Amino acid sequence: MSVRTGILLVVSGPSGSGKTTLCRRLADLGEVRYSVSCTTRAPRPGEVNGRDYHFLQTSEFQRLVEAGEFLEHAEVHGNHYGTLRSEVLGHLDQGIDVVMDIDVQGAAQVRACNDPGIMRARVDLFVMPPSEEELESRLSGRGTDDPEVIALRLRNALQEMSHWREYRYMLHSSTRERDFERFRALVEAQRMRVSRLT
Ligand code: 5GP
């Protein structure tokens, strides 16, 4: 039997691409550990502290930045987000796969990280929405937001999408089931990578 170190699966994509659903679903099956981020944004209805995010005051977030506790952190839409080193590092050594749902700035920081454990573990994937029309319809789906809010989200999404070439893999979203099949296939293939077998 071979033993391996964990995969660090970095997943980005604009809101409306379905990336969070993909990451959560794989984690709910017990296949990977979902890295719970810290954020200074307020919880949305139904979000649970410690499960969806660690919701922090700005001062506490700043303290963690200064203490060097974050593997990466970034400002997204006016709020701070970051991944604690402790959410990731120990798990990889134990052969536990970790999935991070982070924006393009955070993904760039993970890519630039020269920690040998991170370099060996990391795989990055960009989830691309099916089309601009479909994205617009997904972003306006809630029906409660102002047209300006929807237009801002769409602009942000298009900006984020311009970074897809920085990733090793790109998943062009189709149906939920098909997306999940392909996402899982990527993880399965990564589990066979010789460089992570010990
Ligand atoms: P939301 O506020 O809608 O949950 O997330 C907004 C954006 O922040 C999404 O693109 C999400 O992937 C990103 N994000 C969530 N957690 C982190 C994190 O820890 N670091 C970075 N860089 N981005 C994050």
mmCIF file of C-alpha atoms in Angstrom, residues 8 14 16-17 44 49 52 58 74 101 106 110-111 122 126 128-129 132 135 140 143 149 156 175 189 193 198:
data_model
loop_
_atom_site.group_PDB
_atom_site.id
_atom_site.type_symbol
_atom_site.label_atom_id
_atom_site.label_comp_id
_atom_site.label_asym_id
_atom_site.label_seq_id
_atom_site.Cartn_x
_atom_site.Cartn_y
_atom_site.Cartn_z
ATOM 1 C CA LEU A 8 -4.203 21.380 -1.498
ATOM 2 C CA PRO A 14 -16.682 34.320 -9.861
ATOM 3 C CA GLY A 16 -22.364 32.416 -9.722
ATOM 4 C CA SER A 17 -19.864 29.857 -11.069
ATOM 5 C CA ARG A 44 -25.626 36.138 5.794
ATOM 6 C CA ASN A 49 -19.753 30.832 12.593
ATOM 7 C CA ASP A 52 -19.164 28.758 6.809
ATOM 8 C CA THR A 58 -11.479 43.935 11.731
ATOM 9 C CA ALA A 74 -6.979 39.557 0.554
ATOM 10 C CA ASP A 101 -12.497 28.296 -1.961
ATOM 11 C CA GLY A 106 -5.447 34.609 -2.632
ATOM 12 C CA VAL A 110 -0.633 30.399 -2.613
ATOM 13 C CA ARG A 111 1.038 29.966 -6.019
ATOM 14 C CA ARG A 122 -1.103 22.591 -4.462
ATOM 15 C CA PHE A 126 -10.719 27.965 -12.064
ATOM 16 C CA MET A 128 -15.821 29.280 -15.359
ATOM 17 C CA PRO A 129 -19.544 30.040 -15.707
ATOM 18 C CA GLU A 132 -22.044 35.703 -19.694
ATOM 19 C CA LEU A 135 -23.914 34.238 -15.269
ATOM 20 C CA SER A 140 -29.866 38.296 -10.684
ATOM 21 C CA GLY A 143 -34.732 38.852 -7.678
ATOM 22 C CA VAL A 149 -25.964 45.848 -7.485
ATOM 23 C CA ASN A 156 -16.568 41.995 -10.599
ATOM 24 C CA THR A 175 -24.803 21.067 -15.251
ATOM 25 C CA ALA A 189 -6.192 11.906 -10.779
ATOM 26 C CA ARG A 193 0.532 11.840 -8.527
ATOM 27 C CA THR A 198 5.790 8.562 0.212
#
